[in-house]
Amino acid sequence: KPTITVYTDGSVGQTPLCSVGTASCVIYNGDDTSNPLYQTTTESGYFSTPYHAELHGLYTAITSATGHVPANGDLYPTILMVTDSESCLKALKAGPYGHQNPLMERFWEHLLSYLSTHTTTRVVYQHVFSHCGVDGNEAADQAAAGAMADSLANHAVSQSTIPIPIETITAHIRATLRNRYSTSLTSPDHPYVSSARHQICGEQLII
């Protein structure tokens, strides 16, 4: 039986400029999901992908969970982390050195630092299917969605402490340039309209 169970989730919404992400975690005492021990939401920032939001949820969960293990609890306490993100669990299986994501680096730094001083604690991760009636998962999903609605309504996201993965930045630049190039081709003033070079340029555009 787990000492505490932590459910986490992420949510992504769209603004006129770009995507915005939020994450949540809900902590329960043992496996009793009738009354949360602790609950929090956080922002995963602009240009957030679903994976980045879910990963931010895992990071929020581990930093929150390690502060809520009862000091006078089990001799061998177990933190059970539950997520519906298979991609995040796959990334975790790669270990602390099998990634290049700055948020994953923060995650492993915190986890390994905690375990080095709490040598009898176990941290276990478990996958759960989303929207299948698991109370804790539904609570985390609703919390993340609620935080997302607030962020979109208030048009305010704090980015100062949230790293944006380089692959997310390059993907956004690539998509923006391709869209601009595509739009320019429909203009009658474009020098390559209705020419063979137009097609060649379009096919060879690699950013």
Short mmCIF file of the C-alpha atoms (twelve columns), coordinates in Angstrom:
data_MODEL
# 
_entry.id   MODEL 
# 
loop_
_atom_site.group_PDB 
_atom_site.id 
_atom_site.type_symbol 
_atom_site.label_atom_id 
_atom_site.label_alt_id 
_atom_site.label_comp_id 
_atom_site.label_asym_id 
_atom_site.label_seq_id 
_atom_site.Cartn_x 
_atom_site.Cartn_y 
_atom_site.Cartn_z 
_atom_site.pdbx_PDB_model_num 
ATOM 1   C CA . LYS A 1   0.000   0.000  0.000   1 
ATOM 2   C CA . PRO A 2   1.431   3.428  -0.942  1 
ATOM 3   C CA . THR A 3   2.165   5.989  1.758   1 
ATOM 4   C CA . ILE A 4   0.885   8.727  -0.550  1 
ATOM 5   C CA . THR A 5   -0.580  8.557  -4.050  1 
ATOM 6   C CA . VAL A 6   -0.039  11.406 -6.488  1 
ATOM 7   C CA . TYR A 7   -2.125  11.906 -9.626  1 
ATOM 8   C CA . THR A 8   -0.858  14.311 -12.261 1 
ATOM 9   C CA . ASP A 9   -2.095  15.669 -15.574 1 
ATOM 10  C CA . GLY A 10  -1.432  18.376 -18.166 1 
ATOM 11  C CA . SER A 11  -3.635  20.501 -20.393 1 
ATOM 12  C CA . VAL A 12  -2.951  22.638 -23.465 1 
ATOM 13  C CA . GLY A 13  -5.049  25.460 -24.911 1 
ATOM 14  C CA . GLN A 14  -4.611  27.734 -27.902 1 
ATOM 15  C CA . THR A 15  -4.262  31.516 -28.002 1 
ATOM 16  C CA . PRO A 16  -4.255  33.538 -31.251 1 
ATOM 17  C CA . LEU A 17  -0.454  33.562 -31.097 1 
ATOM 18  C CA . CYS A 18  0.523   30.149 -29.740 1 
ATOM 19  C CA . SER A 19  -0.343  27.316 -27.379 1 
ATOM 20  C CA . VAL A 20  -0.406  27.662 -23.595 1 
ATOM 21  C CA . GLY A 21  0.002   24.792 -21.129 1 
ATOM 22  C CA . THR A 22  -0.942  24.067 -17.528 1 
ATOM 23  C CA . ALA A 23  -0.310  21.117 -15.239 1 
ATOM 24  C CA . SER A 24  -1.718  19.783 -11.982 1 
ATOM 25  C CA . CYS A 25  -1.087  17.275 -9.243  1 
ATOM 26  C CA . VAL A 26  -3.407  15.943 -6.555  1 
ATOM 27  C CA . ILE A 27  -1.949  14.101 -3.541  1 
ATOM 28  C CA . TYR A 28  -3.870  11.589 -1.432  1 
ATOM 29  C CA . ASN A 29  -3.045  9.872  1.835   1 
ATOM 30  C CA . GLY A 30  -2.443  6.224  0.995   1 
ATOM 31  C CA . ASP A 31  -4.819  4.979  -1.688  1 
ATOM 32  C CA . ASP A 32  -7.859  6.785  -0.271  1 
ATOM 33  C CA . THR A 33  -9.050  9.244  -2.945  1 
ATOM 34  C CA . SER A 34  -12.036 10.533 -0.971  1 
ATOM 35  C CA . ASN A 35  -10.237 13.606 0.351   1 
ATOM 36  C CA . PRO A 36  -7.089  15.204 -1.196  1 
ATOM 37  C CA . LEU A 37  -4.150  15.802 1.113   1 
ATOM 38  C CA . TYR A 38  -2.794  18.518 -1.188  1 
ATOM 39  C CA . GLN A 39  -3.570  19.933 -4.620  1 
ATOM 40  C CA . THR A 40  -1.794  22.428 -6.846  1 
ATOM 41  C CA . THR A 41  -1.672  23.658 -10.430 1 
ATOM 42  C CA . THR A 42  1.132   25.328 -12.338 1 
ATOM 43  C CA . GLU A 43  1.808   26.730 -15.793 1 
ATOM 44  C CA . SER A 44  3.930   24.964 -18.385 1 
ATOM 45  C CA . GLY A 45  4.202   28.168 -20.389 1 
ATOM 46  C CA . TYR A 46  3.773   29.405 -23.912 1 
ATOM 47  C CA . PHE A 47  4.508   27.149 -26.904 1 
ATOM 48  C CA . SER A 48  3.632   24.188 -24.704 1 
ATOM 49  C CA . THR A 49  2.936   20.811 -26.313 1 
ATOM 50  C CA . PRO A 50  0.777   18.135 -24.650 1 
ATOM 51  C CA . TYR A 51  3.962   16.205 -23.822 1 
ATOM 52  C CA . HIS A 52  5.601   19.274 -22.269 1 
ATOM 53  C CA . ALA A 53  2.488   19.980 -20.178 1 
ATOM 54  C CA . GLU A 54  2.351   16.365 -18.961 1 
ATOM 55  C CA . LEU A 55  6.074   16.429 -18.186 1 
ATOM 56  C CA . HIS A 56  5.624   19.647 -16.243 1 
ATOM 57  C CA . GLY A 57  2.890   17.852 -14.314 1 
ATOM 58  C CA . LEU A 58  5.325   15.078 -13.376 1 
ATOM 59  C CA . TYR A 59  7.904   17.615 -12.233 1 
ATOM 60  C CA . THR A 60  5.295   19.469 -10.161 1 
ATOM 61  C CA . ALA A 61  4.151   16.151 -8.720  1 
ATOM 62  C CA . ILE A 62  7.570   14.949 -7.593  1 
ATOM 63  C CA . THR A 63  8.517   18.310 -6.042  1 
ATOM 64  C CA . SER A 64  5.173   18.445 -4.228  1 
ATOM 65  C CA . ALA A 65  5.070   14.786 -3.200  1 
ATOM 66  C CA . THR A 66  8.490   14.750 -1.531  1 
ATOM 67  C CA . GLY A 67  7.298   17.494 0.797   1 
ATOM 68  C CA . HIS A 68  4.192   15.605 1.861   1 
ATOM 69  C CA . VAL A 69  5.557   12.223 2.970   1 
ATOM 70  C CA . PRO A 70  4.588   11.903 6.682   1 
ATOM 71  C CA . ALA A 71  7.676   12.207 8.884   1 
ATOM 72  C CA . ASN A 72  6.339   9.624  11.330  1 
ATOM 73  C CA . GLY A 73  4.849   7.341  8.692   1 
ATOM 74  C CA . ASP A 74  6.030   4.037  7.243   1 
ATOM 75  C CA . LEU A 75  9.542   2.788  7.891   1 
ATOM 76  C CA . TYR A 76  9.783   2.191  4.128   1 
ATOM 77  C CA . PRO A 77  7.502   4.860  2.634   1 
ATOM 78  C CA . THR A 78  6.280   4.526  -0.943  1 
ATOM 79  C CA . ILE A 79  5.329   7.430  -3.193  1 
ATOM 80  C CA . LEU A 80  3.026   6.213  -5.964  1 
ATOM 81  C CA . MET A 81  2.950   8.583  -8.946  1 
ATOM 82  C CA . VAL A 82  0.069   8.017  -11.373 1 
ATOM 83  C CA . THR A 83  -0.116  9.545  -14.862 1 
ATOM 84  C CA . ASP A 84  -2.058  8.913  -18.067 1 
ATOM 85  C CA . SER A 85  0.907   9.973  -20.239 1 
ATOM 86  C CA . GLU A 86  2.600   6.952  -21.783 1 
ATOM 87  C CA . SER A 87  5.164   9.189  -23.515 1 
ATOM 88  C CA . CYS A 88  6.323   10.636 -20.181 1 
ATOM 89  C CA . LEU A 89  6.682   7.185  -18.652 1 
ATOM 90  C CA . LYS A 90  8.675   6.081  -21.690 1 
ATOM 91  C CA . ALA A 91  10.977  9.088  -21.220 1 
ATOM 92  C CA . LEU A 92  11.450  8.202  -17.541 1 
ATOM 93  C CA . LYS A 93  12.513  4.675  -18.461 1 
ATOM 94  C CA . ALA A 94  15.462  6.169  -20.362 1 
ATOM 95  C CA . GLY A 95  16.930  7.194  -17.006 1 
ATOM 96  C CA . PRO A 96  18.596  10.423 -15.882 1 
ATOM 97  C CA . TYR A 97  21.081  10.522 -18.771 1 
ATOM 98  C CA . GLY A 98  18.889  9.409  -21.673 1 
ATOM 99  C CA . HIS A 99  17.342  12.776 -22.534 1 
ATOM 100 C CA . GLN A 100 18.049  16.380 -23.516 1 
ATOM 101 C CA . ASN A 101 14.982  18.062 -22.050 1 
ATOM 102 C CA . PRO A 102 15.786  20.757 -19.430 1 
ATOM 103 C CA . LEU A 103 12.609  19.999 -17.495 1 
ATOM 104 C CA . MET A 104 13.498  16.317 -17.346 1 
ATOM 105 C CA . GLU A 105 16.923  17.338 -16.015 1 
ATOM 106 C CA . ARG A 106 15.233  19.282 -13.210 1 
ATOM 107 C CA . PHE A 107 13.034  16.286 -12.484 1 
ATOM 108 C CA . TRP A 108 15.944  13.854 -12.121 1 
ATOM 109 C CA . GLU A 109 18.035  16.319 -10.133 1 
ATOM 110 C CA . HIS A 110 15.249  16.717 -7.583  1 
ATOM 111 C CA . LEU A 111 14.405  13.008 -7.425  1 
ATOM 112 C CA . LEU A 112 17.992  11.804 -7.050  1 
ATOM 113 C CA . SER A 113 18.768  14.488 -4.475  1 
ATOM 114 C CA . TYR A 114 15.726  13.470 -2.440  1 
ATOM 115 C CA . LEU A 115 16.470  9.741  -2.620  1 
ATOM 116 C CA . SER A 116 20.084  10.320 -1.572  1 
ATOM 117 C CA . THR A 117 18.860  11.586 1.799   1 
ATOM 118 C CA . HIS A 118 15.783  9.327  2.070   1 
ATOM 119 C CA . THR A 119 17.332  5.982  1.290   1 
ATOM 120 C CA . THR A 120 14.377  3.872  2.450   1 
ATOM 121 C CA . THR A 121 11.812  5.698  0.290   1 
ATOM 122 C CA . ARG A 122 10.527  4.107  -2.892  1 
ATOM 123 C CA . VAL A 123 9.099   6.117  -5.804  1 
ATOM 124 C CA . VAL A 124 6.865   4.081  -8.105  1 
ATOM 125 C CA . TYR A 125 5.268   5.244  -11.345 1 
ATOM 126 C CA . GLN A 126 2.075   3.795  -12.727 1 
ATOM 127 C CA . HIS A 127 0.128   4.385  -15.924 1 
ATOM 128 C CA . VAL A 128 -3.637  4.829  -15.882 1 
ATOM 129 C CA . PHE A 129 -5.946  5.299  -18.845 1 
ATOM 130 C CA . SER A 130 -7.544  8.731  -18.967 1 
ATOM 131 C CA . HIS A 131 -11.280 9.247  -18.481 1 
ATOM 132 C CA . CYS A 132 -11.926 5.701  -17.305 1 
ATOM 133 C CA . GLY A 133 -13.498 6.526  -13.945 1 
ATOM 134 C CA . VAL A 134 -10.380 6.696  -11.753 1 
ATOM 135 C CA . ASP A 135 -11.219 9.393  -9.201  1 
ATOM 136 C CA . GLY A 136 -7.705  10.730 -8.705  1 
ATOM 137 C CA . ASN A 137 -7.042  10.961 -12.432 1 
ATOM 138 C CA . GLU A 138 -10.342 12.753 -13.008 1 
ATOM 139 C CA . ALA A 139 -9.538  15.224 -10.221 1 
ATOM 140 C CA . ALA A 140 -6.116  16.000 -11.733 1 
ATOM 141 C CA . ASP A 141 -7.637  16.366 -15.193 1 
ATOM 142 C CA . GLN A 142 -10.283 18.805 -13.958 1 
ATOM 143 C CA . ALA A 143 -7.702  20.816 -12.017 1 
ATOM 144 C CA . ALA A 144 -5.436  21.179 -15.075 1 
ATOM 145 C CA . ALA A 145 -8.375  22.083 -17.330 1 
ATOM 146 C CA . GLY A 146 -9.589  24.667 -14.799 1 
ATOM 147 C CA . ALA A 147 -6.146  26.266 -14.601 1 
ATOM 148 C CA . MET A 148 -6.020  26.338 -18.399 1 
ATOM 149 C CA . ALA A 149 -9.372  28.139 -18.583 1 
ATOM 150 C CA . ASP A 150 -8.103  30.725 -16.083 1 
ATOM 151 C CA . SER A 151 -4.872  31.302 -18.039 1 
ATOM 152 C CA . LEU A 152 -6.756  31.820 -21.296 1 
ATOM 153 C CA . ALA A 153 -9.300  34.110 -19.644 1 
ATOM 154 C CA . ASN A 154 -6.688  36.259 -17.907 1 
ATOM 155 C CA . HIS A 155 -4.203  36.297 -20.812 1 
ATOM 156 C CA . ALA A 156 -1.407  36.014 -18.256 1 
ATOM 157 C CA . VAL A 157 1.261   33.309 -18.193 1 
ATOM 158 C CA . SER A 158 4.515   33.560 -16.257 1 
ATOM 159 C CA . GLN A 159 7.379   32.292 -18.411 1 
ATOM 160 C CA . SER A 160 10.363  33.458 -16.356 1 
ATOM 161 C CA . THR A 161 11.014  30.155 -14.554 1 
ATOM 162 C CA . ILE A 162 9.702   27.751 -17.204 1 
ATOM 163 C CA . PRO A 163 12.235  26.345 -19.687 1 
ATOM 164 C CA . ILE A 164 11.048  25.983 -23.288 1 
ATOM 165 C CA . PRO A 165 12.622  22.888 -24.915 1 
ATOM 166 C CA . ILE A 166 14.733  23.745 -27.973 1 
ATOM 167 C CA . GLU A 167 12.778  21.244 -30.071 1 
ATOM 168 C CA . THR A 168 9.579   23.148 -29.259 1 
ATOM 169 C CA . ILE A 169 11.149  26.442 -30.338 1 
ATOM 170 C CA . THR A 170 12.521  25.034 -33.607 1 
ATOM 171 C CA . ALA A 171 9.201   23.341 -34.395 1 
ATOM 172 C CA . HIS A 172 7.365   26.652 -33.911 1 
ATOM 173 C CA . ILE A 173 9.863   28.549 -36.094 1 
ATOM 174 C CA . ARG A 174 9.638   25.873 -38.780 1 
ATOM 175 C CA . ALA A 175 5.840   25.954 -38.819 1 
ATOM 176 C CA . THR A 176 5.721   29.768 -38.852 1 
ATOM 177 C CA . LEU A 177 8.160   30.087 -41.768 1 
ATOM 178 C CA . ARG A 178 6.415   27.411 -43.769 1 
ATOM 179 C CA . ASN A 179 3.057   29.102 -43.233 1 
ATOM 180 C CA . ARG A 180 4.467   32.462 -44.308 1 
ATOM 181 C CA . TYR A 181 6.091   30.922 -47.370 1 
ATOM 182 C CA . SER A 182 2.883   29.128 -48.292 1 
ATOM 183 C CA . THR A 183 0.862   32.316 -47.890 1 
ATOM 184 C CA . SER A 184 3.295   34.317 -50.036 1 
ATOM 185 C CA . LEU A 185 2.927   31.852 -52.900 1 
ATOM 186 C CA . THR A 186 -0.747  32.746 -53.283 1 
ATOM 187 C CA . SER A 187 0.126   36.394 -53.937 1 
ATOM 188 C CA . PRO A 188 0.040   37.376 -57.643 1 
ATOM 189 C CA . ASP A 189 3.158   39.486 -56.991 1 
ATOM 190 C CA . HIS A 190 5.244   36.494 -56.036 1 
ATOM 191 C CA . PRO A 191 8.068   36.095 -58.614 1 
ATOM 192 C CA . TYR A 192 7.767   32.315 -58.750 1 
ATOM 193 C CA . VAL A 193 4.030   31.943 -59.217 1 
ATOM 194 C CA . SER A 194 3.113   29.594 -62.095 1 
ATOM 195 C CA . SER A 195 6.719   28.701 -62.715 1 
ATOM 196 C CA . ALA A 196 8.700   25.511 -62.479 1 
ATOM 197 C CA . ARG A 197 10.965  27.144 -59.941 1 
ATOM 198 C CA . HIS A 198 7.966   27.716 -57.673 1 
ATOM 199 C CA . GLN A 199 7.445   23.974 -57.334 1 
ATOM 200 C CA . ILE A 200 11.140  23.262 -56.877 1 
ATOM 201 C CA . CYS A 201 11.416  25.850 -54.105 1 
ATOM 202 C CA . GLY A 202 8.365   24.454 -52.355 1 
ATOM 203 C CA . GLU A 203 9.637   20.882 -52.480 1 
ATOM 204 C CA . GLN A 204 13.161  21.728 -51.360 1 
ATOM 205 C CA . LEU A 205 12.234  24.091 -48.535 1 
ATOM 206 C CA . ILE A 206 13.850  22.517 -45.482 1 
ATOM 207 C CA . ILE A 207 14.209  24.543 -42.318 1 
# 
